mmCIF file with all atom_site columns, C-alpha atoms in Angstrom:
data_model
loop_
_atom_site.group_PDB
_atom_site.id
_atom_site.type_symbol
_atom_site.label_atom_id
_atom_site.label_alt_id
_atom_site.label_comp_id
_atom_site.label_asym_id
_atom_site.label_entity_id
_atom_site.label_seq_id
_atom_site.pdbx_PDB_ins_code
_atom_site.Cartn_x
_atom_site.Cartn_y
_atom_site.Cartn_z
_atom_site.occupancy
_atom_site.B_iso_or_equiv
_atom_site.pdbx_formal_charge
_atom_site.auth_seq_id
_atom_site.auth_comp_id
_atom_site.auth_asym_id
_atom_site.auth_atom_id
_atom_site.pdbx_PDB_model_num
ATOM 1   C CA . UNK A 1 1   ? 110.668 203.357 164.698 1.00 44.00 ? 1   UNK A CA 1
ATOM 2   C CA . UNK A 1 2   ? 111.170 204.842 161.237 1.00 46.00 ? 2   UNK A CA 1
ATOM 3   C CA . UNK A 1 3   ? 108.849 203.814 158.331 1.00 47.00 ? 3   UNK A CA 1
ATOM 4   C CA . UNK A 1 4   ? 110.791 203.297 155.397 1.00 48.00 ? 4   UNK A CA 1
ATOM 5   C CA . UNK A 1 5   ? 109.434 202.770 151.793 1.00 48.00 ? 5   UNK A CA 1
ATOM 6   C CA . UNK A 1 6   ? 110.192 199.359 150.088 1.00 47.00 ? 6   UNK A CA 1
ATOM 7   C CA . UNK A 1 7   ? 111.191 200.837 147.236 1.00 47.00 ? 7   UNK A CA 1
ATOM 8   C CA . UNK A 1 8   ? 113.347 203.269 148.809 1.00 47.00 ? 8   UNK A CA 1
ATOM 9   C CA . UNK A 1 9   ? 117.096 202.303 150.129 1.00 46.00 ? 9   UNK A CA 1
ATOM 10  C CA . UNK A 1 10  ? 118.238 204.128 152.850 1.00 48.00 ? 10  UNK A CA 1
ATOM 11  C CA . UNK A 1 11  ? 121.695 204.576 154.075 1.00 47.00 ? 11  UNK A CA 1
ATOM 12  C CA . UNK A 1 12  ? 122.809 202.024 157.390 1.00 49.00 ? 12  UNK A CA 1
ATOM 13  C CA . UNK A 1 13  ? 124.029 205.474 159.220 1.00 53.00 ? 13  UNK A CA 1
ATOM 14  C CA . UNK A 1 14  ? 121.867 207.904 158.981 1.00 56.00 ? 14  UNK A CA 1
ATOM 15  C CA . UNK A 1 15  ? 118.685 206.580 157.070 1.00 54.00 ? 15  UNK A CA 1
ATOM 16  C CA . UNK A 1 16  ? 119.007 208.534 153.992 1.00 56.00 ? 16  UNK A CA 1
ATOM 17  C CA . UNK A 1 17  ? 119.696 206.886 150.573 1.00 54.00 ? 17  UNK A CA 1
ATOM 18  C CA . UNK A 1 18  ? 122.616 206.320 149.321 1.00 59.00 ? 18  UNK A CA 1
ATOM 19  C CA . UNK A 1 19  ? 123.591 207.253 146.126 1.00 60.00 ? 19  UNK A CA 1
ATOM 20  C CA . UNK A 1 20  ? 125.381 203.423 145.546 1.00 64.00 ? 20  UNK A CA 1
ATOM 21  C CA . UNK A 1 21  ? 122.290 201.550 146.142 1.00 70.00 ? 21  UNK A CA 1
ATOM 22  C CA . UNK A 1 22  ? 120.008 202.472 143.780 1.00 73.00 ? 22  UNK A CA 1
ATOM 23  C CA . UNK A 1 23  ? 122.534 201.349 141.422 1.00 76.00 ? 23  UNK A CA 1
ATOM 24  C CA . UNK A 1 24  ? 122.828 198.189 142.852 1.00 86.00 ? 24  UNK A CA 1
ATOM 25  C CA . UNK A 1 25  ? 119.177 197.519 143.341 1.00 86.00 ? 25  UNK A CA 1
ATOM 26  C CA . UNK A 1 26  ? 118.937 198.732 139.343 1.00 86.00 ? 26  UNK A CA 1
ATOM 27  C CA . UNK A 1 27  ? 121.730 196.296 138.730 1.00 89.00 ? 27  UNK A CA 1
ATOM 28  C CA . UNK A 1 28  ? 120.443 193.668 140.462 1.00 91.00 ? 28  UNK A CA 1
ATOM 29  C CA . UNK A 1 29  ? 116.829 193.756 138.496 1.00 90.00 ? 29  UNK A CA 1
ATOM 30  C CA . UNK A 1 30  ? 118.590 193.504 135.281 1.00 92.00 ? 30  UNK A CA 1
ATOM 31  C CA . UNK A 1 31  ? 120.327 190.427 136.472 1.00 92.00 ? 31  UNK A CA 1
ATOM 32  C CA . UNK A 1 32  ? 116.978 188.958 137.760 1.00 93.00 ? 32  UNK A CA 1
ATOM 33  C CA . UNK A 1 33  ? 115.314 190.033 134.611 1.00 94.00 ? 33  UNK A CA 1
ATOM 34  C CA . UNK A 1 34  ? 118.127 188.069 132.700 1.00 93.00 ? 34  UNK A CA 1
ATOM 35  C CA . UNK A 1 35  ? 118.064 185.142 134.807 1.00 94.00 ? 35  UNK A CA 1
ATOM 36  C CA . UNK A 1 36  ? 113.726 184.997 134.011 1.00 95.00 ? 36  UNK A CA 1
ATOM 37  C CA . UNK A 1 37  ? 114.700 185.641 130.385 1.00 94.00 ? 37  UNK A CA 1
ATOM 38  C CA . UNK A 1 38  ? 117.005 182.615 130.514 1.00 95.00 ? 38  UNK A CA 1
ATOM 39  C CA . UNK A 1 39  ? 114.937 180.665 132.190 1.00 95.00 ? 39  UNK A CA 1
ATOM 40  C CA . UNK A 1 40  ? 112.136 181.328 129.531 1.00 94.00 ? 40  UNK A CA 1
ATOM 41  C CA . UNK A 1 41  ? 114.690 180.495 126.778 1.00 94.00 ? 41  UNK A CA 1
ATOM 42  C CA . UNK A 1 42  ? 115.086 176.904 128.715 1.00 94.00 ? 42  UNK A CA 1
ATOM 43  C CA . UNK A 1 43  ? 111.686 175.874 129.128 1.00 94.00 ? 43  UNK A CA 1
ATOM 44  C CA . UNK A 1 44  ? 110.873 176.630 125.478 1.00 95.00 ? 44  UNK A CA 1
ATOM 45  C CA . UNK A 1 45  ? 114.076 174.730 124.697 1.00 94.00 ? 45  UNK A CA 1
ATOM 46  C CA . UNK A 1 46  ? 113.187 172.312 126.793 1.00 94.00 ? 46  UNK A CA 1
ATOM 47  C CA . UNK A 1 47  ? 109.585 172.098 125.419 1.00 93.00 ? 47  UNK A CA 1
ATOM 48  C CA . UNK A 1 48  ? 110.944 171.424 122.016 1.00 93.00 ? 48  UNK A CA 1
ATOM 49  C CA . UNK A 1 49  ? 113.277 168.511 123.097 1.00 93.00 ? 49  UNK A CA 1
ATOM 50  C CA . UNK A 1 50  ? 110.319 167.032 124.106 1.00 92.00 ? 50  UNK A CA 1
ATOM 51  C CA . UNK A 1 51  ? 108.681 166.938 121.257 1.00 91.00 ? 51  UNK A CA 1
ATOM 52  C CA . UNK A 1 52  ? 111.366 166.174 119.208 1.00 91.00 ? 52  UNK A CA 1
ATOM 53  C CA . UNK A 1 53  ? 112.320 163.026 121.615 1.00 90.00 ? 53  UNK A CA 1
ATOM 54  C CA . UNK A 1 54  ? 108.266 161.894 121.052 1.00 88.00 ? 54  UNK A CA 1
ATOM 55  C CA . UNK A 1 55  ? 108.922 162.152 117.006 1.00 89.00 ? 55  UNK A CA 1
ATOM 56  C CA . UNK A 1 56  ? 111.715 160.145 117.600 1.00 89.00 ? 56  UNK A CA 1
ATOM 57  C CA . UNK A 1 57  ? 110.327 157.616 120.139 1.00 88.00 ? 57  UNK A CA 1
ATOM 58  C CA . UNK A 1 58  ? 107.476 157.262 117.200 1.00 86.00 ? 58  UNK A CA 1
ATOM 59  C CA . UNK A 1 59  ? 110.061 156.951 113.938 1.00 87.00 ? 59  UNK A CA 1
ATOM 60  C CA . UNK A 1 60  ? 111.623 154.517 116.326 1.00 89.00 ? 60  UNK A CA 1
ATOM 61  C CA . UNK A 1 61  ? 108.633 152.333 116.620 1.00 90.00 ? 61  UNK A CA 1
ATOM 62  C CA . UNK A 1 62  ? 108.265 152.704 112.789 1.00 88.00 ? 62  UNK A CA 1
ATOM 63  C CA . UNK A 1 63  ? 111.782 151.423 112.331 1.00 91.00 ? 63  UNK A CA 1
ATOM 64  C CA . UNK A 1 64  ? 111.383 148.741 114.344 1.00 93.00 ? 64  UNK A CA 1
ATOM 65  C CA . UNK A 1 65  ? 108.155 147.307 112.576 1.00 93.00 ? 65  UNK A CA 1
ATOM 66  C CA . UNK A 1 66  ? 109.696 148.545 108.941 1.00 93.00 ? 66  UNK A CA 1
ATOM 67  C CA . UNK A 1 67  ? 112.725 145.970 110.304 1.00 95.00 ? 67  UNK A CA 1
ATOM 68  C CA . UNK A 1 68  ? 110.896 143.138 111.701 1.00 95.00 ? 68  UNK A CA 1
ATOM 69  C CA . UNK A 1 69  ? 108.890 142.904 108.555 1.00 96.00 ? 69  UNK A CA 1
ATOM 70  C CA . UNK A 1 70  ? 112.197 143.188 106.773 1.00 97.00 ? 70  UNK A CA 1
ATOM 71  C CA . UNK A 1 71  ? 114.084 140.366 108.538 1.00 97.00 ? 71  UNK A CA 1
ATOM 72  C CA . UNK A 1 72  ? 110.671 138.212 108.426 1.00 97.00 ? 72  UNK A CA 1
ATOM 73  C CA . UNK A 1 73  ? 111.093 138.808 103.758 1.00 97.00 ? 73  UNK A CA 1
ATOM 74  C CA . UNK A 1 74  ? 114.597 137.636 104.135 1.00 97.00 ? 74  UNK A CA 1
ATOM 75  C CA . UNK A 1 75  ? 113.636 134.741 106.047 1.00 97.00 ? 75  UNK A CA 1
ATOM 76  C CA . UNK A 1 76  ? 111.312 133.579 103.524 1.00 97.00 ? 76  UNK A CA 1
ATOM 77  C CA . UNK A 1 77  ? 113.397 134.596 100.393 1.00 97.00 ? 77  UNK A CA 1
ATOM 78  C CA . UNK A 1 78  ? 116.385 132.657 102.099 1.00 97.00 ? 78  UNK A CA 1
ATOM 79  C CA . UNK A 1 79  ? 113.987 129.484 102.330 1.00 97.00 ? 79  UNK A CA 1
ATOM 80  C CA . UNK A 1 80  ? 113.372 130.307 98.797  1.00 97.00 ? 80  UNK A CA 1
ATOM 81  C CA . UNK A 1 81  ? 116.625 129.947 97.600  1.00 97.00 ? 81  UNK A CA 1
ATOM 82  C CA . UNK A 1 82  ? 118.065 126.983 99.890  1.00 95.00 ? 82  UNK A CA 1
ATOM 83  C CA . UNK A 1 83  ? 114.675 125.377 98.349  1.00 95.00 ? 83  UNK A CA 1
ATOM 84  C CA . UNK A 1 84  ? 115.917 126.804 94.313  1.00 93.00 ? 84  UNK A CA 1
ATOM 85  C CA . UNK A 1 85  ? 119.257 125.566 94.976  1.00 90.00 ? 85  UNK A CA 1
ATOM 86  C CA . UNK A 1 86  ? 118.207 122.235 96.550  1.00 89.00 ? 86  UNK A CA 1
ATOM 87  C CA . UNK A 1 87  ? 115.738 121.783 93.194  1.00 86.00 ? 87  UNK A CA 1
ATOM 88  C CA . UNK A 1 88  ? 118.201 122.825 90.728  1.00 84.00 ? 88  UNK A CA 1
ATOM 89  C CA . UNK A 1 89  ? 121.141 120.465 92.273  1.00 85.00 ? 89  UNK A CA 1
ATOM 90  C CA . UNK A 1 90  ? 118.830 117.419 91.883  1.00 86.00 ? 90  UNK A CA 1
ATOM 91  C CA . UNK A 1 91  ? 119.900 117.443 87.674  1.00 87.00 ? 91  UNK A CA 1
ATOM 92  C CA . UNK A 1 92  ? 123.690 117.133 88.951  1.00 91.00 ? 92  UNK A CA 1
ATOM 93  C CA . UNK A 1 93  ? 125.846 114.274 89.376  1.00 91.00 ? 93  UNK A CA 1
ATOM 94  C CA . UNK A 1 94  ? 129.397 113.926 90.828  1.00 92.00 ? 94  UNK A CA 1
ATOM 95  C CA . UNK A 1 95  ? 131.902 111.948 89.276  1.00 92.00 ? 95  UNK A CA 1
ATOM 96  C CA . UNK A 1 96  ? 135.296 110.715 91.747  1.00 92.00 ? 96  UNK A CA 1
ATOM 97  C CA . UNK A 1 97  ? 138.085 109.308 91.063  1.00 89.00 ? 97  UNK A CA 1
ATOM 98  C CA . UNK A 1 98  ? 138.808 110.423 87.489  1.00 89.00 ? 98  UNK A CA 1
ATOM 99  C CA . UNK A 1 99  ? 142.336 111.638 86.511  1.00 89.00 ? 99  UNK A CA 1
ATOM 100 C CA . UNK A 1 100 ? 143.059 115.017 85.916  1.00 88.00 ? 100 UNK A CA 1
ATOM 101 C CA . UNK A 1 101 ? 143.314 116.343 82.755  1.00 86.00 ? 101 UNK A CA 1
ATOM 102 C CA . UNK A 1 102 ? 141.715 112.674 81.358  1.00 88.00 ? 102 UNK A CA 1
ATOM 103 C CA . UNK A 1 103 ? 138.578 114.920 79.809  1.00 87.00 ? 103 UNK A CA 1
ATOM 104 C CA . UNK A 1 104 ? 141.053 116.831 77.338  1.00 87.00 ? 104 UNK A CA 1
ATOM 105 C CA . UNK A 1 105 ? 139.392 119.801 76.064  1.00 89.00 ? 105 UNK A CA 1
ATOM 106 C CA . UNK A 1 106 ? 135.548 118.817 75.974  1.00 91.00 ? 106 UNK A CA 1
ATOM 107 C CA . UNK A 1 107 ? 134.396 117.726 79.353  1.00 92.00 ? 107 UNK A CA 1
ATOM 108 C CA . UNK A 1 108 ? 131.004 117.013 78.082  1.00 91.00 ? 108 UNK A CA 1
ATOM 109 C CA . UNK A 1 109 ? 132.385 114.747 75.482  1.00 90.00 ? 109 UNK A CA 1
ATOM 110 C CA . UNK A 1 110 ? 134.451 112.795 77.485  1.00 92.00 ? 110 UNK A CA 1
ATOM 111 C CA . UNK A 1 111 ? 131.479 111.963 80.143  1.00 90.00 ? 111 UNK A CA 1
ATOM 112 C CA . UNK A 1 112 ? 129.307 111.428 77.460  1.00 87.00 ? 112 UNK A CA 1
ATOM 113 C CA . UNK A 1 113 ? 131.781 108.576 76.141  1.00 86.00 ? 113 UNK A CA 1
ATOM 114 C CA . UNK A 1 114 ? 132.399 107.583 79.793  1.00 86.00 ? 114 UNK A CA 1
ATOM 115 C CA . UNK A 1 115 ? 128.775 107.092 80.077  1.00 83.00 ? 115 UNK A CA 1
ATOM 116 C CA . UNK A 1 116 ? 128.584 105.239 77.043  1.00 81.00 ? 116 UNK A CA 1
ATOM 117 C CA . UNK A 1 117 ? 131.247 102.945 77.996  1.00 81.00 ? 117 UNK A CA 1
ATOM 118 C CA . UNK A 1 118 ? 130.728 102.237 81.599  1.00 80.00 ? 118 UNK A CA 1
ATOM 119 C CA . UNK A 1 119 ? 126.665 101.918 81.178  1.00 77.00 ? 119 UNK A CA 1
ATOM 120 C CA . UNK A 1 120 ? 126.592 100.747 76.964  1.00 68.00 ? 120 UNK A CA 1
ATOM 121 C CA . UNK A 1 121 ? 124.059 97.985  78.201  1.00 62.00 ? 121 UNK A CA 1
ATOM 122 C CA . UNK A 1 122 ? 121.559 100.370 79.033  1.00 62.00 ? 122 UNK A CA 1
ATOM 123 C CA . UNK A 1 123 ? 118.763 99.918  75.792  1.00 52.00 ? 123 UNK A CA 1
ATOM 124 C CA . UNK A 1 124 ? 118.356 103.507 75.663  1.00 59.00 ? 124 UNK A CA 1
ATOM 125 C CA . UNK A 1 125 ? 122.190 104.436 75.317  1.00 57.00 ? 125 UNK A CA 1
ATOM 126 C CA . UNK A 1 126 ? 122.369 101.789 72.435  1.00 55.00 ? 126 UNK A CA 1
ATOM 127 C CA . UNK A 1 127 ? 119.885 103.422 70.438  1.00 55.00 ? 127 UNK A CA 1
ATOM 128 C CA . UNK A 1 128 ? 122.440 106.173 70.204  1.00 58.00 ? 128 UNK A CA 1
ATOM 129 C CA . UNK A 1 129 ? 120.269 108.548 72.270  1.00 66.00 ? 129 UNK A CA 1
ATOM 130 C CA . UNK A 1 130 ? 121.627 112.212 73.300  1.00 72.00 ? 130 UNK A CA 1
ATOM 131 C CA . UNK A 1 131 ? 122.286 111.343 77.021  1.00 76.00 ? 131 UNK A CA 1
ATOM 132 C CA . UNK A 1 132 ? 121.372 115.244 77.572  1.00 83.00 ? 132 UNK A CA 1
ATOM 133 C CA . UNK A 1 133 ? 124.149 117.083 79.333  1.00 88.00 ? 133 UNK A CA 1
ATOM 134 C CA . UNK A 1 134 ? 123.810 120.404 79.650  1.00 89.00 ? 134 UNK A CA 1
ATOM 135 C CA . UNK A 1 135 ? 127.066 120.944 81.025  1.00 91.00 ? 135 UNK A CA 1
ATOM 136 C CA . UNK A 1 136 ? 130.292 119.727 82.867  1.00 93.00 ? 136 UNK A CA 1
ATOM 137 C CA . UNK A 1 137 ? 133.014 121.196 85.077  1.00 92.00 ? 137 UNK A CA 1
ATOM 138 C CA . UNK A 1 138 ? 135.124 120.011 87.068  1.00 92.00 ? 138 UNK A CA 1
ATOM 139 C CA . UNK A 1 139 ? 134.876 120.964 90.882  1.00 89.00 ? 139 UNK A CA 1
ATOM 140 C CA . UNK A 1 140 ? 136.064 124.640 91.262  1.00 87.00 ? 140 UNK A CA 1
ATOM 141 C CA . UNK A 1 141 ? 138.952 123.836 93.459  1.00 85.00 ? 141 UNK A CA 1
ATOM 142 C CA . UNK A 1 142 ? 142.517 124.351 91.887  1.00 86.00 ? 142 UNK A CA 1
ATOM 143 C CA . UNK A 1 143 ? 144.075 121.705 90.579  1.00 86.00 ? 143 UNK A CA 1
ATOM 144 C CA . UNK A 1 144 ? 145.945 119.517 93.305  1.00 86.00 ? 144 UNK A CA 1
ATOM 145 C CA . UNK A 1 145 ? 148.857 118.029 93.702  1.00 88.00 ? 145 UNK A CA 1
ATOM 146 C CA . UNK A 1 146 ? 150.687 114.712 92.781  1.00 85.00 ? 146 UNK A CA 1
ATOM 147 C CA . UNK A 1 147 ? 149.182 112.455 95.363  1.00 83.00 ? 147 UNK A CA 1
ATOM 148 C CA . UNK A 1 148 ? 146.582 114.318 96.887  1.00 88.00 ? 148 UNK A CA 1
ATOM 149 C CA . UNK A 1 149 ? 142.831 113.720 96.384  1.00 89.00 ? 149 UNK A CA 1
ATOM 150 C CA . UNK A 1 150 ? 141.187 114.335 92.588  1.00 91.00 ? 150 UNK A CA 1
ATOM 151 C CA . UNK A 1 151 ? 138.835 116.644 91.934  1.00 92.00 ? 151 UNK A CA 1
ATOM 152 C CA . UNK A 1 152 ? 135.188 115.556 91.228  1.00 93.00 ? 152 UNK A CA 1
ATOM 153 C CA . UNK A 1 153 ? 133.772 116.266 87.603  1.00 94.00 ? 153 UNK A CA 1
ATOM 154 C CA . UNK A 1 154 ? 130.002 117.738 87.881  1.00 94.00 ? 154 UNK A CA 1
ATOM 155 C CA . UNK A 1 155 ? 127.705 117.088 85.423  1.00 93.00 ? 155 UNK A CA 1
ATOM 156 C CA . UNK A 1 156 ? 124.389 118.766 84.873  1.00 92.00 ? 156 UNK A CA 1
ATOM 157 C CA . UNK A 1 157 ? 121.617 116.864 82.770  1.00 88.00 ? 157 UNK A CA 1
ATOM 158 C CA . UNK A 1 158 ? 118.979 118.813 81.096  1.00 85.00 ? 158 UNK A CA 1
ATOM 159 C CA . UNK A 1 159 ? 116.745 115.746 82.743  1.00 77.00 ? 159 UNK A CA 1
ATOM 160 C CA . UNK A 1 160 ? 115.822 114.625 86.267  1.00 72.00 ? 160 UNK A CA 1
ATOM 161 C CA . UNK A 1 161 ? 114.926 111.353 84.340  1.00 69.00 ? 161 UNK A CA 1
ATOM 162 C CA . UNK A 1 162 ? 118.690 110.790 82.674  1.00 68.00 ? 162 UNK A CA 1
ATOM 163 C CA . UNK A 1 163 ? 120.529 111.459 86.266  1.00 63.00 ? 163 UNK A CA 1
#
């Protein structure tokens, strides 16, 4: 039995090395020295896509609260407004069943005079009072057809008190 040095290639014949495997022992050092250098590359990769994925895990959590709190202002700003609009419908009036185009050009003059007319027993409207429209419309529908349904007038007091 031969000793043979582990760094040493020998030849399968005769024992003595061959000039083509140095070479390929040299060769295949690089390619394990590429595949550690790789390897290297991917762990440090790696390393960083884990920190980047816990920065985002924690602007995630930030989102979330940021949006809960969020949704929770709208909430309450909605209630705020159903609650304005609720408050500032409570000066209005609706008025059904008059013709179209019986106003002429002054809406608020003709409800003022309908007023008048329909409710003239009133003491207050016989003192000749301002009945205190702000404004009047009518509804913001087009105008309909022959036949079909009249739109409402709306009338907006400056008072609760008048309505």
């Amino acid at each position: 039995m031969e000793k043979t040095d582990s760094n040493t290639a020998h030849s399968a014949k005769d024992g003595t090395p061959s000039e083509e495997e140095p070479a390929t022992l040299s060769s295949i050092r690089k390619v394990l020295q590429d595949t550690i250098t790789r390897i290297d590359d991917t762990v440090k990769r790696l390393g960083e896509v884990e920190e980047s994925l816990a920065e985002t895990k924690t602007w995630d959590i930030g989102v979330k609260d940021a949006l809960s709190q969020i949704l929770a202002n709208q909430r309450a700003l909605q209630a705020k407004v159903t609650d304005l609009e609720g408050r500032s419908r409570r000066n209005n009036i609706r008025l059904y069943g008059v013709l179209e185009k019986a106003e002429g050009s002054s809406v608020v003059a003709f409800v003022e005079n309908l007023i008048r007319a329909e409710l003239g027993d009133s003491t207050w409207l016989n003192m000749e009072r301002d009945v205190g429209i702000e404004r009047a419309h009518r509804s913001l529908a087009p105008q309909p057809p022959n036949g079909a349904p009249l739109r409402s007038i709306v009338v907006r007091f400056l008072r609760f008190s008048v309505k």
